[in-house]
CSV table of C-alpha atoms and ligand atoms in Angstrom, one decimal:
chain,number,residue,atom,x,y,z
A,1,UNK,CA,0.0,0.0,0.0
A,2,UNK,CA,1.1,3.6,-0.2
A,3,UNK,CA,0.1,6.9,-1.7
A,4,UNK,CA,-1.8,9.7,0.0
A,5,UNK,CA,-4.9,10.0,2.1
A,6,UNK,CA,-7.4,12.3,0.3
A,7,UNK,CA,-9.3,12.9,3.5
A,8,UNK,CA,-6.5,14.8,5.3
A,9,UNK,CA,-4.8,18.0,5.0
A,10,UNK,CA,-1.4,17.2,3.5
A,11,UNK,CA,1.6,17.5,5.8
A,12,UNK,CA,3.9,20.4,5.0
A,13,UNK,CA,7.1,19.0,3.7
A,14,UNK,CA,10.4,20.5,2.8
A,15,UNK,CA,12.6,18.0,1.2
A,16,UNK,CA,16.3,18.0,2.2
A,17,UNK,CA,18.8,19.6,-0.2
A,18,UNK,CA,21.9,18.1,1.4
A,19,UNK,CA,23.0,14.8,2.9
A,20,UNK,CA,22.2,14.2,6.6
A,21,UNK,CA,22.1,11.1,8.8
A,22,UNK,CA,19.4,9.4,10.9
A,23,UNK,CA,20.5,7.0,13.7
A,24,UNK,CA,17.8,4.6,14.7
A,25,UNK,CA,17.7,3.4,18.3
A,26,UNK,CA,18.0,1.1,20.0
A,27,UNK,CA,19.2,-1.0,17.1
A,28,UNK,CA,21.9,1.7,16.5
A,29,UNK,CA,21.6,1.7,12.7
A,30,UNK,CA,23.0,4.9,11.1
A,31,UNK,CA,21.5,5.7,7.7
A,32,UNK,CA,23.1,8.4,5.4
A,33,UNK,CA,20.3,10.1,3.6
A,34,UNK,CA,21.1,11.3,0.1
A,35,UNK,CA,18.4,13.7,-1.2
A,36,UNK,CA,19.1,12.5,-4.8
A,37,UNK,CA,18.1,9.0,-3.9
A,38,UNK,CA,14.7,9.7,-2.3
A,39,UNK,CA,12.4,7.9,-2.0
A,40,UNK,CA,14.1,4.8,-0.7
A,41,UNK,CA,10.8,2.9,-0.4
A,42,UNK,CA,7.2,3.5,-1.2
A,43,UNK,CA,5.5,3.8,2.2
A,44,UNK,CA,4.8,7.1,3.7
A,45,UNK,CA,5.6,10.6,2.4
A,46,UNK,CA,8.6,11.0,0.2
A,47,UNK,CA,11.6,11.7,2.5
A,48,UNK,CA,9.7,10.6,5.6
A,49,UNK,CA,11.4,8.8,8.4
A,50,UNK,CA,9.3,5.8,7.7
A,51,UNK,CA,10.2,5.5,4.0
A,52,UNK,CA,13.9,6.0,4.8
A,53,UNK,CA,13.8,3.4,7.6
A,54,UNK,CA,12.1,0.8,5.5
A,55,UNK,CA,14.4,1.4,2.6
A,56,UNK,CA,17.3,0.5,4.9
A,57,UNK,CA,16.0,-2.6,6.6
A,58,UNK,CA,14.8,-0.8,9.7
A,59,UNK,CA,11.3,-2.1,10.2
A,60,UNK,CA,8.7,0.2,11.7
A,61,UNK,CA,5.1,-0.9,11.8
A,62,UNK,CA,2.9,1.0,9.3
A,63,UNK,CA,-0.5,-0.6,9.4
A,64,UNK,CA,-2.3,2.0,7.2
A,65,UNK,CA,0.5,2.0,4.6
A,66,UNK,CA,1.8,5.4,5.6
A,67,UNK,CA,-1.2,7.6,5.0
A,68,UNK,CA,-1.8,9.1,8.5
A,69,UNK,CA,-4.7,6.8,9.3
A,70,UNK,CA,-3.3,4.8,12.2
A,71,UNK,CA,-0.7,5.3,15.0
A,72,UNK,CA,1.5,2.3,14.5
A,73,UNK,CA,4.4,4.2,12.9
A,74,UNK,CA,4.9,6.2,16.0
A,75,UNK,CA,8.6,7.1,16.7
A,76,UNK,CA,10.3,9.3,19.3
A,77,UNK,CA,12.6,11.9,17.7
A,78,UNK,CA,15.3,12.2,20.4
A,79,UNK,CA,17.5,14.7,18.4
A,80,UNK,CA,16.7,16.9,15.4
A,81,UNK,CA,13.0,17.4,15.9
A,82,UNK,CA,13.4,21.1,14.9
A,83,UNK,CA,14.3,20.0,11.3
A,84,UNK,CA,10.8,18.5,10.9
A,85,UNK,CA,7.8,20.7,10.2
A,86,UNK,CA,5.2,20.7,13.0
A,87,UNK,CA,2.6,18.0,13.0
A,88,UNK,CA,-0.7,18.6,11.3
A,89,UNK,CA,-3.9,18.3,13.3
A,90,UNK,CA,-4.6,15.0,11.6
A,91,UNK,CA,-1.2,13.7,12.7
A,92,UNK,CA,-1.8,14.9,16.2
A,93,UNK,CA,-5.2,13.2,16.2
A,94,UNK,CA,-3.7,9.9,15.2
A,95,UNK,CA,-0.8,10.3,17.6
A,96,UNK,CA,-3.2,10.6,20.5
A,97,UNK,CA,-3.9,6.9,20.1
A,98,UNK,CA,-0.3,5.9,20.3
A,99,UNK,CA,0.9,4.2,23.5
A,100,UNK,CA,3.8,5.8,25.3
A,101,UNK,CA,3.3,9.2,23.8
A,102,UNK,CA,6.0,11.8,24.5
A,103,UNK,CA,6.5,15.5,23.5
A,104,UNK,CA,9.0,14.3,20.9
A,105,UNK,CA,6.6,11.7,19.4
A,106,UNK,CA,5.8,11.8,15.7
A,107,UNK,CA,4.2,9.6,13.1
A,108,UNK,CA,7.2,8.5,11.0
A,109,UNK,CA,5.2,8.3,7.8
A,110,UNK,CA,4.3,12.1,8.1
A,111,UNK,CA,7.6,13.4,9.3
A,112,UNK,CA,10.0,14.7,6.7
A,113,UNK,CA,13.3,16.0,8.0
A,114,UNK,CA,14.7,19.0,6.0
A,115,UNK,CA,18.3,17.8,6.3
A,116,UNK,CA,19.5,20.8,8.3
A,117,UNK,CA,20.7,18.5,11.1
A,118,UNK,CA,21.3,14.8,11.9
A,119,UNK,CA,18.6,12.9,13.8
A,120,UNK,CA,18.4,10.3,16.5
A,121,UNK,CA,15.1,8.4,16.2
A,122,UNK,CA,13.9,5.9,18.8
A,123,UNK,CA,11.6,3.1,17.5
A,124,UNK,CA,9.4,2.1,20.5
A,125,UNK,CA,9.6,-1.6,21.2
A,126,UNK,CA,6.0,-2.2,20.5
A,127,UNK,CA,6.5,-0.8,16.9
A,128,UNK,CA,9.7,-2.7,16.2
A,129,UNK,CA,9.7,-5.7,13.9
A,130,UNK,CA,12.7,-7.7,12.9
A,131,UNK,CA,15.7,-5.5,12.1
A,132,UNK,CA,17.6,-6.9,9.1
A,133,UNK,CA,21.2,-5.9,9.6
A,134,UNK,CA,23.2,-5.5,6.4
A,135,UNK,CA,26.1,-7.8,6.0
A,136,UNK,CA,29.4,-6.2,5.1
B,1,FES,S1,1.6,4.2,9.0
B,1,FES,FE1,-0.4,4.7,9.6
B,1,FES,S2,-0.1,6.7,10.3
B,1,FES,FE2,1.9,6.2,9.6
């Protein structure tokens, strides 16, 4: 599944213009994001934390397919939250249903970092699937 949800106000996005990194915790997977390679996968908004994670083998639940219609893609942005536009009302409404909500909580399918800083993103353990480590 993928695409956009016609019933919600679209999230404001500002795609990055330079490379930046996201470190996913607690699996400690560091991903270098290259704006020229977006999107890395097809779920969630282009450039969103969800699509970048899935494209690098970091599994985050995304029951609605990344269209802001569930709360399973909840993540906690431990560093770099300022580089993501504020949540829309629709995102906040969905987030209200997420367990373990924090002030740094976001829906990863709706959160598009602008690349001005590196991020540290925690995937809550109830949202974590198998992490496929790349073999070097
Ligand atoms: S995957 Fe459903 S809201 Fe993000």
